[in-house]
Amino acid sequence: GSAGADGSRKIGKISTEKDSHSCASPQSASCCENFAIPYDLFGQTLSNLFALATTVDENSCLTIASDLETALFAFNRSLANAFDVVHPNAIDVFGFDIAAAPLTVISSRLTQWLDNLHDFNDWASAREALEILRNWGLEIVADYLKNGDIEPAEARPIVDLLVAEALWNAARSDDPILDQIEGSLRTETVTTFRAVDRKRIEVARQEVLARYIERRPVGTAGEMGIIFAEIGKKKRHLPIRKLMERAGFAIQRLKPIFLMSPLSVAQFLPPGRFAFDLVVMDEASQIPPEEALGAIARAKKIVIVGDDKQLPPTNFFHMVSSDEDEEEEKNLVPGRTQDFESILTLARARGVPQRMLRWHYRSRHPSLIALSNQTCYGGELLLPPSPIVKSAGLGLALIKTPRGHYDRGGSGRNPVEADKVAEALEEHLRSRPNLSLGIACFSVAQRDAIEDALLTRGTLSTAEAFAPKGERLFIKNLEAVQGDERDVIFISIGYGPDSQGRMTAGFGPLSTDGGERRLNVLISRARFQCLVFSSITSGDIPVDVKPLGTRMLREFLHYAETGHIASGSPTGGDFDSQFEAVAIAIRKSGHRVEAQVGVSGFRIDLGVLHPTKPGRFVLGIECDGATYHSGRSARDRDRLRQEVLEGLGWRLHRIWSSDWFRNQGREIQRLIVAIEKAISDSEDDGDPDTTPPQSHAASTEPKGNSQAESKPALEVYRSQSDFAEAYQECALKVLRGRDLSEIGIHELVPLAVEVVQREGPVHTEEVARRIREAFGLSRTGNRILDRTSRVLVHAAEHGSLVRDLDFWSIPQRTLEKPRSRRNAAISLRRADRIAPAEYRVAIKICIGASVAMSRAELKRSVARLFGFDRTGTDLDQAISGQVDFLIGAGEIEQTEEHLRLSSR
């Protein structure tokens, strides 16, 4: 406080004068400025009383008593005004009832209030919030907050949980069937879904195979005839490009998928001859634009798959011109194709829609890809967590080799390190023969040094023959390893101090522009383990080195040495759901548990550590919390996620929230039993150092060989019965003794319809012949023919038949195969007795079977299909007429040499 000009005592803006006034608006925070609290005057008066007590001056005592009484009255009145606004509990505030509270306690509390007057509005808001909680029936939360039993930050999750539980209980009351949903039923439903989903994938494969077999050409004429002729030859085969020119359509139908390099496309596929529905370009970062454009020109759609953080196309043979005219032209034509390093960068520059494939499928331990993920991909990759945190046979490790043996300025080799690599290779062949191996070196010189070391040890031939799972051992420099992957990768740095102890920060191509891309490729080749052989450590590379590749190498060595990286710890984190109580129950049972096991967005809710193998998780616990509900589909959350984790060796236990809320004790008991069983079963598991987990990318092909799998790639010629069927004449039955001339038209209609139903499309004269023969007549005269025509027209008028020129068919019936007339009546073997629709069916079948054929070949094939050994003038003209009709209708395409079915 401070002394006023009039001598009165001031504390803040609150006056201590006797004649203070009450606040006109006691509910406002500003009213505190007008509270009269003369406790200083009261205290001073009391002091004077004590001082004068020795004098026992009655008048003075009366004066002091009067002042004291006045001050006490003013104090009580002001305190009452304050209490009307604040509504405190006196015992809570002062520790005493207000009448019994010592003045020193009251003075101290009031001073504290005045010093914190700026927090009054916050306190009022808090009081209102607590009142709202009480009105909502959350008195317990309000009381816990008021007493400090819970922190304010904890209130919202607690309220959310209570609201969710209240909604769940309300839903159970509204729909009692919810109470019947047991976790076992949900688990059974998920299990059934997984089985059905896998079956659906298998059925989809069979559907694709069936469609291929259905469309596969099996004819022997046209382009298929050329293919059969080439298959039968012993020598003098057509060159591939010539074969593609003459029989390309048939080859593409036989083999719809071509696996070719861009240069092979340009070399073997004639322009304009081939078109693909989809062209997929893999490793697009290594494809120059000029090589890719030829394949793109043959595509209706393209998918470009690549990683611009990996190696660009090699420019070893690329000539760079500095001609001034070319430079001027370059300035005039911005964004030329040759200005882009790869088709990937060109596609991105042209605004092609792009999507990042975030799931990392190769590495079975996060340490194998963690540095690349952090440095090159900004932590965007999703890395499935490994159940083994630390193991001698899994993850990234550094093997120190002796220093001072790098031949700088000479051979560029490090023979001692090469011998260490050869020694480790021999040990791998002995102890881990089921794991494939690859050796990657920073330079060609070091690659040759390792091969020489193996040759000296006499194990080079054994190493070259080593090929578990069909993956041969390789020894390559870093420029040649892109696209390769092995279970185990040895990396030989090679570079290091020379015999004089001199060390430079030059690491060959790694220290040049784009060196970080080379290192990214090199360090991400391993599935299970990566061993780095190096005579240097991260401390040998200056911190301020400029090339990005060299800086990344320093981080890589540091990570291999310490296991620490900026991407985060492989385990540990906040709880991602309301199941913190699960972790508490696990810890109470004596087991250790980690929350949010994993990095980069792919985490397991809880992981239980093995009691005697602290580097290994014995059980993963999945709850249907935020991670489960974030799945984009049932396939993601209920099948793919679990298959990926089980493929890495995880044993999983599912807890459903409804079961946990309904019967927590039972779920805890189930959980403890699952943990104990997992620990017991883990004692029988194979050594993780030598037994890799099952690949989560393993094939899901159905077991056994199907009939389709046992067939050869090209089926042999099929009989005509596969494309045509024998013509079957209809034999009508009528009552004997009846005269055709006496039968009315209404009785003849069923007979005519029966003939058409059996033989349609059928000529009018053939229908008349069947009716005439049924009545035992020997010749079809004009009277019978006219009468038959009237009968057919009458049936057509009533919708029983449809007409196409002189041919009759049943409505809505499509002819699937032409009929062979080889053994039919002579009248049926006439060209004009074959319906146009039947000609068209035969033409399309012949072209489809042979993919593409000349018009002459087509005529011969159609004639044979109808059972004719040669084509006469009438048949030739009839076939040609229908071919022209189909061309005009767009159902057949005609090139200079061939006819083929329309691509539509």
mmCIF file of C-alpha atoms in Angstrom, residues 491-826:
data_model
loop_
_atom_site.group_PDB
_atom_site.id
_atom_site.type_symbol
_atom_site.label_atom_id
_atom_site.label_comp_id
_atom_site.label_asym_id
_atom_site.label_seq_id
_atom_site.Cartn_x
_atom_site.Cartn_y
_atom_site.Cartn_z
ATOM 1 C CA ILE A 491 28.064 -53.359 -46.964
ATOM 2 C CA SER A 492 31.772 -52.774 -47.360
ATOM 3 C CA ILE A 493 32.712 -49.109 -47.005
ATOM 4 C CA GLY A 494 36.284 -49.699 -48.191
ATOM 5 C CA TYR A 495 37.360 -46.086 -47.768
ATOM 6 C CA GLY A 496 39.336 -45.135 -44.684
ATOM 7 C CA PRO A 497 42.720 -43.975 -43.361
ATOM 8 C CA ASP A 498 45.734 -45.061 -45.390
ATOM 9 C CA SER A 499 48.927 -46.556 -43.972
ATOM 10 C CA GLN A 500 50.074 -43.049 -43.015
ATOM 11 C CA GLY A 501 46.873 -42.392 -41.078
ATOM 12 C CA ARG A 502 45.663 -39.811 -43.558
ATOM 13 C CA MET A 503 41.917 -39.543 -43.960
ATOM 14 C CA THR A 504 39.849 -37.474 -46.380
ATOM 15 C CA ALA A 505 36.120 -36.966 -46.707
ATOM 16 C CA GLY A 506 36.059 -38.152 -50.321
ATOM 17 C CA PHE A 507 33.960 -41.296 -50.858
ATOM 18 C CA GLY A 508 33.893 -41.588 -54.627
ATOM 19 C CA PRO A 509 30.445 -41.228 -56.267
ATOM 20 C CA LEU A 510 28.906 -40.801 -52.825
ATOM 21 C CA SER A 511 30.557 -37.399 -52.454
ATOM 22 C CA THR A 512 29.310 -36.110 -55.808
ATOM 23 C CA ASP A 513 26.013 -34.478 -56.666
ATOM 24 C CA GLY A 514 23.211 -36.981 -56.007
ATOM 25 C CA GLY A 515 25.373 -39.118 -53.736
ATOM 26 C CA GLU A 516 22.608 -39.280 -51.136
ATOM 27 C CA ARG A 517 20.439 -41.070 -53.691
ATOM 28 C CA ARG A 518 23.108 -43.694 -54.201
ATOM 29 C CA LEU A 519 23.442 -44.241 -50.459
ATOM 30 C CA ASN A 520 19.660 -44.440 -50.082
ATOM 31 C CA VAL A 521 19.591 -47.282 -52.601
ATOM 32 C CA LEU A 522 22.539 -49.026 -50.996
ATOM 33 C CA ILE A 523 21.340 -49.060 -47.388
ATOM 34 C CA SER A 524 17.764 -50.183 -48.116
ATOM 35 C CA ARG A 525 18.387 -53.563 -49.790
ATOM 36 C CA ALA A 526 18.107 -55.870 -46.746
ATOM 37 C CA ARG A 527 15.034 -57.694 -45.477
ATOM 38 C CA PHE A 528 16.310 -58.981 -42.113
ATOM 39 C CA GLN A 529 19.835 -57.785 -41.447
ATOM 40 C CA CYS A 530 22.405 -55.321 -42.727
ATOM 41 C CA LEU A 531 26.035 -55.619 -41.569
ATOM 42 C CA VAL A 532 28.249 -52.612 -42.253
ATOM 43 C CA PHE A 533 31.993 -53.340 -42.477
ATOM 44 C CA SER A 534 33.975 -50.150 -41.933
ATOM 45 C CA SER A 535 37.354 -49.031 -40.661
ATOM 46 C CA ILE A 536 35.966 -45.557 -39.966
ATOM 47 C CA THR A 537 33.282 -44.230 -37.656
ATOM 48 C CA SER A 538 31.011 -41.237 -37.846
ATOM 49 C CA GLY A 539 33.592 -39.270 -35.890
ATOM 50 C CA ASP A 540 36.047 -39.552 -38.791
ATOM 51 C CA ILE A 541 33.762 -37.489 -41.046
ATOM 52 C CA PRO A 542 33.643 -33.731 -40.331
ATOM 53 C CA VAL A 543 30.328 -32.393 -39.110
ATOM 54 C CA ASP A 544 30.415 -29.480 -41.559
ATOM 55 C CA VAL A 545 31.091 -31.576 -44.660
ATOM 56 C CA LYS A 546 29.110 -30.166 -47.604
ATOM 57 C CA PRO A 547 28.094 -33.055 -49.936
ATOM 58 C CA LEU A 548 24.706 -34.418 -48.896
ATOM 59 C CA GLY A 549 25.792 -37.989 -49.593
ATOM 60 C CA THR A 550 28.762 -37.669 -47.240
ATOM 61 C CA ARG A 551 26.618 -36.120 -44.513
ATOM 62 C CA MET A 552 24.109 -38.923 -44.883
ATOM 63 C CA LEU A 553 26.954 -41.478 -44.615
ATOM 64 C CA ARG A 554 28.017 -39.855 -41.355
ATOM 65 C CA GLU A 555 24.468 -40.180 -39.992
ATOM 66 C CA PHE A 556 24.276 -43.768 -41.208
ATOM 67 C CA LEU A 557 27.494 -44.743 -39.426
ATOM 68 C CA HIS A 558 26.355 -42.966 -36.267
ATOM 69 C CA TYR A 559 23.055 -44.850 -36.360
ATOM 70 C CA ALA A 560 24.842 -48.176 -36.910
ATOM 71 C CA GLU A 561 27.139 -47.430 -33.966
ATOM 72 C CA THR A 562 24.591 -46.144 -31.434
ATOM 73 C CA GLY A 563 21.160 -47.196 -32.639
ATOM 74 C CA HIS A 564 19.914 -43.630 -32.169
ATOM 75 C CA ILE A 565 18.385 -41.507 -34.883
ATOM 76 C CA ALA A 566 16.218 -38.447 -35.057
ATOM 77 C CA SER A 567 13.290 -40.500 -36.377
ATOM 78 C CA GLY A 568 12.450 -41.573 -32.866
ATOM 79 C CA SER A 569 12.540 -44.575 -30.646
ATOM 80 C CA PRO A 570 11.120 -47.815 -32.007
ATOM 81 C CA THR A 571 8.880 -48.199 -28.970
ATOM 82 C CA GLY A 572 7.094 -46.084 -26.445
ATOM 83 C CA GLY A 573 4.473 -43.360 -26.724
ATOM 84 C CA ASP A 574 1.197 -42.094 -25.378
ATOM 85 C CA PHE A 575 -1.830 -44.309 -25.237
ATOM 86 C CA ASP A 576 -3.848 -44.063 -28.444
ATOM 87 C CA SER A 577 -7.131 -45.178 -26.937
ATOM 88 C CA GLN A 578 -9.026 -45.471 -23.690
ATOM 89 C CA PHE A 579 -7.235 -48.704 -22.862
ATOM 90 C CA GLU A 580 -4.639 -47.363 -20.456
ATOM 91 C CA ALA A 581 -6.406 -49.525 -17.890
ATOM 92 C CA VAL A 582 -5.297 -52.566 -19.879
ATOM 93 C CA ALA A 583 -1.669 -51.582 -19.432
ATOM 94 C CA ILE A 584 -2.249 -51.020 -15.715
ATOM 95 C CA ALA A 585 -3.756 -54.501 -15.383
ATOM 96 C CA ILE A 586 -0.788 -56.042 -17.230
ATOM 97 C CA ARG A 587 1.718 -54.297 -14.967
ATOM 98 C CA LYS A 588 -0.183 -55.402 -11.864
ATOM 99 C CA SER A 589 0.190 -58.997 -13.062
ATOM 100 C CA GLY A 590 3.985 -58.567 -13.029
ATOM 101 C CA HIS A 591 4.627 -58.164 -16.772
ATOM 102 C CA ARG A 592 6.315 -55.280 -18.560
ATOM 103 C CA VAL A 593 4.359 -53.489 -21.265
ATOM 104 C CA GLU A 594 5.099 -50.732 -23.785
ATOM 105 C CA ALA A 595 2.463 -48.486 -25.359
ATOM 106 C CA GLN A 596 2.352 -47.576 -29.062
ATOM 107 C CA VAL A 597 5.030 -49.996 -30.249
ATOM 108 C CA GLY A 598 6.496 -48.932 -33.582
ATOM 109 C CA VAL A 599 7.395 -45.821 -35.568
ATOM 110 C CA SER A 600 6.075 -43.867 -38.550
ATOM 111 C CA GLY A 601 2.355 -44.316 -38.112
ATOM 112 C CA PHE A 602 2.176 -48.128 -37.963
ATOM 113 C CA ARG A 603 1.862 -48.961 -34.291
ATOM 114 C CA ILE A 604 0.575 -51.698 -32.022
ATOM 115 C CA ASP A 605 -1.484 -50.442 -29.085
ATOM 116 C CA LEU A 606 0.378 -52.434 -26.433
ATOM 117 C CA GLY A 607 3.375 -54.748 -26.539
ATOM 118 C CA VAL A 608 4.213 -57.179 -23.708
ATOM 119 C CA LEU A 609 7.945 -57.788 -23.277
ATOM 120 C CA HIS A 610 9.362 -61.263 -22.733
ATOM 121 C CA PRO A 611 10.321 -61.688 -19.051
ATOM 122 C CA THR A 612 13.755 -63.187 -19.813
ATOM 123 C CA LYS A 613 14.387 -61.765 -23.305
ATOM 124 C CA PRO A 614 14.009 -58.007 -22.861
ATOM 125 C CA GLY A 615 14.722 -57.331 -26.535
ATOM 126 C CA ARG A 616 11.663 -59.253 -27.703
ATOM 127 C CA PHE A 617 7.918 -58.655 -27.532
ATOM 128 C CA VAL A 618 6.072 -61.821 -26.661
ATOM 129 C CA LEU A 619 2.544 -60.542 -27.339
ATOM 130 C CA GLY A 620 0.944 -57.618 -29.123
ATOM 131 C CA ILE A 621 -2.405 -56.347 -27.835
ATOM 132 C CA GLU A 622 -4.750 -54.684 -30.296
ATOM 133 C CA CYS A 623 -7.698 -52.647 -29.020
ATOM 134 C CA ASP A 624 -10.504 -51.206 -31.121
ATOM 135 C CA GLY A 625 -9.434 -47.666 -30.366
ATOM 136 C CA ALA A 626 -8.324 -44.797 -32.610
ATOM 137 C CA THR A 627 -5.874 -46.914 -34.639
ATOM 138 C CA TYR A 628 -8.518 -49.538 -35.378
ATOM 139 C CA HIS A 629 -11.176 -47.018 -36.371
ATOM 140 C CA SER A 630 -8.756 -45.089 -38.598
ATOM 141 C CA GLY A 631 -8.617 -48.052 -41.002
ATOM 142 C CA ARG A 632 -10.010 -47.027 -44.388
ATOM 143 C CA SER A 633 -11.740 -50.359 -44.932
ATOM 144 C CA ALA A 634 -12.556 -53.624 -43.190
ATOM 145 C CA ARG A 635 -9.875 -55.294 -45.311
ATOM 146 C CA ASP A 636 -7.234 -52.874 -43.989
ATOM 147 C CA ARG A 637 -8.074 -53.097 -40.307
ATOM 148 C CA ASP A 638 -9.279 -56.708 -40.014
ATOM 149 C CA ARG A 639 -7.122 -58.655 -42.494
ATOM 150 C CA LEU A 640 -4.164 -56.860 -44.065
ATOM 151 C CA ARG A 641 -2.897 -55.283 -40.848
ATOM 152 C CA GLN A 642 -3.018 -58.565 -38.944
ATOM 153 C CA GLU A 643 -1.445 -60.531 -41.801
ATOM 154 C CA VAL A 644 1.424 -58.047 -42.024
ATOM 155 C CA LEU A 645 2.086 -58.193 -38.285
ATOM 156 C CA GLU A 646 1.782 -61.989 -38.060
ATOM 157 C CA GLY A 647 4.080 -62.260 -41.063
ATOM 158 C CA LEU A 648 6.701 -60.379 -39.063
ATOM 159 C CA GLY A 649 6.370 -62.818 -36.169
ATOM 160 C CA TRP A 650 3.885 -61.033 -33.927
ATOM 161 C CA ARG A 651 1.462 -62.991 -31.777
ATOM 162 C CA LEU A 652 -1.660 -60.852 -31.339
ATOM 163 C CA HIS A 653 -4.481 -60.680 -28.799
ATOM 164 C CA ARG A 654 -7.628 -58.624 -29.465
ATOM 165 C CA ILE A 655 -9.660 -56.815 -26.796
ATOM 166 C CA TRP A 656 -13.058 -55.426 -27.774
ATOM 167 C CA SER A 657 -14.148 -52.297 -25.915
ATOM 168 C CA SER A 658 -17.707 -53.584 -25.398
ATOM 169 C CA ASP A 659 -16.350 -56.669 -23.621
ATOM 170 C CA TRP A 660 -13.978 -54.549 -21.552
ATOM 171 C CA PHE A 661 -16.753 -52.264 -20.338
ATOM 172 C CA ARG A 662 -19.189 -55.127 -19.753
ATOM 173 C CA ASN A 663 -16.905 -57.533 -17.905
ATOM 174 C CA GLN A 664 -13.479 -56.123 -17.220
ATOM 175 C CA GLY A 665 -12.485 -58.877 -14.825
ATOM 176 C CA ARG A 666 -13.118 -61.630 -17.369
ATOM 177 C CA GLU A 667 -11.147 -59.782 -20.072
ATOM 178 C CA ILE A 668 -8.195 -59.282 -17.735
ATOM 179 C CA GLN A 669 -8.213 -62.997 -16.948
ATOM 180 C CA ARG A 670 -8.273 -63.856 -20.682
ATOM 181 C CA LEU A 671 -5.437 -61.429 -21.257
ATOM 182 C CA ILE A 672 -3.230 -62.881 -18.533
ATOM 183 C CA VAL A 673 -3.847 -66.405 -19.858
ATOM 184 C CA ALA A 674 -2.895 -65.235 -23.382
ATOM 185 C CA ILE A 675 0.333 -63.657 -22.073
ATOM 186 C CA GLU A 676 1.346 -66.771 -20.150
ATOM 187 C CA LYS A 677 0.612 -69.001 -23.141
ATOM 188 C CA ALA A 678 2.600 -66.714 -25.445
ATOM 189 C CA ILE A 679 5.571 -66.869 -23.077
ATOM 190 C CA SER A 680 5.326 -70.647 -22.891
ATOM 191 C CA ASP A 681 5.030 -71.031 -26.680
ATOM 192 C CA SER A 682 7.914 -68.637 -27.300
ATOM 193 C CA GLU A 683 10.307 -71.077 -25.642
ATOM 194 C CA ASP A 684 9.642 -73.475 -28.529
ATOM 195 C CA ASP A 685 10.069 -70.848 -31.257
ATOM 196 C CA GLY A 686 13.095 -70.909 -33.516
ATOM 197 C CA ASP A 687 16.090 -68.699 -32.870
ATOM 198 C CA PRO A 688 15.276 -65.296 -34.376
ATOM 199 C CA ASP A 689 18.928 -64.903 -35.316
ATOM 200 C CA THR A 690 18.717 -67.766 -37.790
ATOM 201 C CA THR A 691 14.995 -68.251 -38.459
ATOM 202 C CA PRO A 692 13.438 -65.340 -40.317
ATOM 203 C CA PRO A 693 9.774 -64.511 -39.762
ATOM 204 C CA GLN A 694 7.427 -65.514 -42.518
ATOM 205 C CA SER A 695 7.271 -62.889 -45.199
ATOM 206 C CA HIS A 696 4.152 -60.737 -45.059
ATOM 207 C CA ALA A 697 4.516 -60.413 -48.819
ATOM 208 C CA ALA A 698 4.348 -64.178 -49.246
ATOM 209 C CA SER A 699 2.323 -65.518 -52.117
ATOM 210 C CA THR A 700 -1.280 -66.414 -51.430
ATOM 211 C CA GLU A 701 -1.576 -68.644 -54.460
ATOM 212 C CA PRO A 702 -3.874 -71.631 -53.900
ATOM 213 C CA LYS A 703 -2.148 -74.903 -53.267
ATOM 214 C CA GLY A 704 -1.960 -77.630 -55.852
ATOM 215 C CA ASN A 705 -1.871 -77.556 -59.617
ATOM 216 C CA SER A 706 -5.086 -76.652 -61.341
ATOM 217 C CA GLN A 707 -6.047 -77.901 -64.740
ATOM 218 C CA ALA A 708 -5.209 -74.532 -66.196
ATOM 219 C CA GLU A 709 -1.732 -74.645 -64.650
ATOM 220 C CA SER A 710 -0.996 -77.990 -66.270
ATOM 221 C CA LYS A 711 -1.917 -76.827 -69.778
ATOM 222 C CA PRO A 712 0.770 -75.665 -72.182
ATOM 223 C CA ALA A 713 1.052 -71.999 -73.014
ATOM 224 C CA LEU A 714 -0.342 -72.538 -76.527
ATOM 225 C CA GLU A 715 -3.252 -74.919 -76.869
ATOM 226 C CA VAL A 716 -3.280 -77.302 -79.851
ATOM 227 C CA TYR A 717 -5.811 -77.057 -82.663
ATOM 228 C CA ARG A 718 -9.363 -77.765 -81.556
ATOM 229 C CA SER A 719 -11.907 -79.642 -83.642
ATOM 230 C CA GLN A 720 -14.589 -77.923 -85.676
ATOM 231 C CA SER A 721 -17.183 -78.985 -83.094
ATOM 232 C CA ASP A 722 -15.741 -76.372 -80.776
ATOM 233 C CA PHE A 723 -16.721 -73.627 -83.236
ATOM 234 C CA ALA A 724 -19.698 -75.104 -85.123
ATOM 235 C CA GLU A 725 -22.383 -77.694 -84.549
ATOM 236 C CA ALA A 726 -24.014 -80.113 -86.955
ATOM 237 C CA TYR A 727 -27.212 -78.944 -88.573
ATOM 238 C CA GLN A 728 -30.175 -80.813 -87.091
ATOM 239 C CA GLU A 729 -33.357 -80.958 -89.173
ATOM 240 C CA CYS A 730 -36.733 -80.885 -87.455
ATOM 241 C CA ALA A 731 -39.005 -83.942 -87.979
ATOM 242 C CA LEU A 732 -42.626 -82.917 -87.447
ATOM 243 C CA LYS A 733 -45.241 -85.389 -86.273
ATOM 244 C CA VAL A 734 -48.890 -85.142 -87.421
ATOM 245 C CA LEU A 735 -51.860 -87.485 -87.316
ATOM 246 C CA ARG A 736 -51.936 -89.958 -90.145
ATOM 247 C CA GLY A 737 -54.577 -89.648 -92.836
ATOM 248 C CA ARG A 738 -54.976 -85.895 -92.585
ATOM 249 C CA ASP A 739 -54.814 -83.782 -95.730
ATOM 250 C CA LEU A 740 -52.650 -80.655 -95.680
ATOM 251 C CA SER A 741 -55.125 -78.787 -97.864
ATOM 252 C CA GLU A 742 -57.901 -79.364 -95.308
ATOM 253 C CA ILE A 743 -55.975 -78.007 -92.285
ATOM 254 C CA GLY A 744 -56.644 -74.433 -91.288
ATOM 255 C CA ILE A 745 -53.971 -71.789 -90.844
ATOM 256 C CA HIS A 746 -54.362 -71.789 -87.062
ATOM 257 C CA GLU A 747 -53.412 -75.487 -86.910
ATOM 258 C CA LEU A 748 -50.379 -74.926 -89.146
ATOM 259 C CA VAL A 749 -48.927 -72.078 -87.047
ATOM 260 C CA PRO A 750 -47.696 -74.382 -84.203
ATOM 261 C CA LEU A 751 -46.001 -76.631 -86.763
ATOM 262 C CA ALA A 752 -44.208 -73.713 -88.429
ATOM 263 C CA VAL A 753 -43.143 -72.286 -85.077
ATOM 264 C CA GLU A 754 -41.756 -75.683 -84.011
ATOM 265 C CA VAL A 755 -39.607 -75.861 -87.159
ATOM 266 C CA VAL A 756 -38.256 -72.350 -86.590
ATOM 267 C CA GLN A 757 -37.640 -73.085 -82.930
ATOM 268 C CA ARG A 758 -35.530 -76.145 -83.825
ATOM 269 C CA GLU A 759 -33.725 -74.776 -86.912
ATOM 270 C CA GLY A 760 -33.955 -70.982 -86.866
ATOM 271 C CA PRO A 761 -32.745 -68.941 -88.545
ATOM 272 C CA VAL A 762 -34.283 -70.992 -91.305
ATOM 273 C CA HIS A 763 -35.377 -70.202 -94.875
ATOM 274 C CA THR A 764 -39.075 -70.089 -95.810
ATOM 275 C CA GLU A 765 -38.668 -72.912 -98.323
ATOM 276 C CA GLU A 766 -37.079 -75.135 -95.652
ATOM 277 C CA VAL A 767 -40.072 -74.576 -93.343
ATOM 278 C CA ALA A 768 -42.404 -75.478 -96.198
ATOM 279 C CA ARG A 769 -40.361 -78.622 -96.899
ATOM 280 C CA ARG A 770 -40.608 -79.786 -93.266
ATOM 281 C CA ILE A 771 -44.397 -79.287 -93.262
ATOM 282 C CA ARG A 772 -44.797 -80.996 -96.623
ATOM 283 C CA GLU A 773 -42.720 -84.015 -95.559
ATOM 284 C CA ALA A 774 -44.756 -84.319 -92.333
ATOM 285 C CA PHE A 775 -47.890 -84.844 -94.422
ATOM 286 C CA GLY A 776 -46.177 -87.320 -96.763
ATOM 287 C CA LEU A 777 -46.064 -85.078 -99.830
ATOM 288 C CA SER A 778 -43.164 -85.449 -102.277
ATOM 289 C CA ARG A 779 -42.893 -81.972 -103.761
ATOM 290 C CA THR A 780 -43.167 -78.416 -102.521
ATOM 291 C CA GLY A 781 -45.385 -76.649 -105.001
ATOM 292 C CA ASN A 782 -46.276 -72.971 -105.158
ATOM 293 C CA ARG A 783 -49.525 -73.571 -103.295
ATOM 294 C CA ILE A 784 -47.741 -75.154 -100.301
ATOM 295 C CA LEU A 785 -45.054 -72.478 -100.351
ATOM 296 C CA ASP A 786 -47.612 -69.637 -100.459
ATOM 297 C CA ARG A 787 -49.608 -71.173 -97.664
ATOM 298 C CA THR A 788 -46.485 -71.646 -95.517
ATOM 299 C CA SER A 789 -45.549 -68.021 -96.108
ATOM 300 C CA ARG A 790 -48.976 -66.885 -94.888
ATOM 301 C CA VAL A 791 -48.628 -69.089 -91.802
ATOM 302 C CA LEU A 792 -45.193 -67.602 -90.977
ATOM 303 C CA VAL A 793 -46.415 -64.048 -91.482
ATOM 304 C CA HIS A 794 -49.391 -64.737 -89.231
ATOM 305 C CA ALA A 795 -47.071 -66.084 -86.490
ATOM 306 C CA ALA A 796 -44.838 -63.036 -86.852
ATOM 307 C CA GLU A 797 -47.812 -60.687 -86.511
ATOM 308 C CA HIS A 798 -48.626 -62.331 -83.179
ATOM 309 C CA GLY A 799 -45.009 -62.045 -81.956
ATOM 310 C CA SER A 800 -44.092 -65.710 -82.174
ATOM 311 C CA LEU A 801 -41.475 -65.215 -84.910
ATOM 312 C CA VAL A 802 -39.210 -62.520 -86.342
ATOM 313 C CA ARG A 803 -38.208 -62.148 -89.983
ATOM 314 C CA ASP A 804 -34.913 -61.244 -91.677
ATOM 315 C CA LEU A 805 -35.447 -61.252 -95.440
ATOM 316 C CA ASP A 806 -36.555 -64.841 -96.202
ATOM 317 C CA PHE A 807 -35.269 -66.226 -92.874
ATOM 318 C CA TRP A 808 -37.258 -66.766 -89.693
ATOM 319 C CA SER A 809 -36.105 -66.880 -86.040
ATOM 320 C CA ILE A 810 -37.484 -67.004 -82.531
ATOM 321 C CA PRO A 811 -37.578 -63.537 -80.852
ATOM 322 C CA GLN A 812 -34.796 -62.736 -78.373
ATOM 323 C CA ARG A 813 -32.781 -65.783 -79.365
ATOM 324 C CA THR A 814 -29.144 -65.311 -80.433
ATOM 325 C CA LEU A 815 -27.292 -67.818 -82.548
ATOM 326 C CA GLU A 816 -24.031 -68.691 -80.750
ATOM 327 C CA LYS A 817 -22.507 -71.110 -83.258
ATOM 328 C CA PRO A 818 -22.939 -71.624 -86.991
ATOM 329 C CA ARG A 819 -24.242 -75.002 -88.217
ATOM 330 C CA SER A 820 -22.129 -77.309 -90.347
ATOM 331 C CA ARG A 821 -23.957 -78.532 -93.469
ATOM 332 C CA ARG A 822 -21.482 -81.305 -94.282
ATOM 333 C CA ASN A 823 -24.033 -84.054 -93.612
ATOM 334 C CA ALA A 824 -27.199 -82.003 -94.192
ATOM 335 C CA ALA A 825 -29.695 -82.211 -97.065
ATOM 336 C CA ILE A 826 -28.627 -80.876 -100.445
#
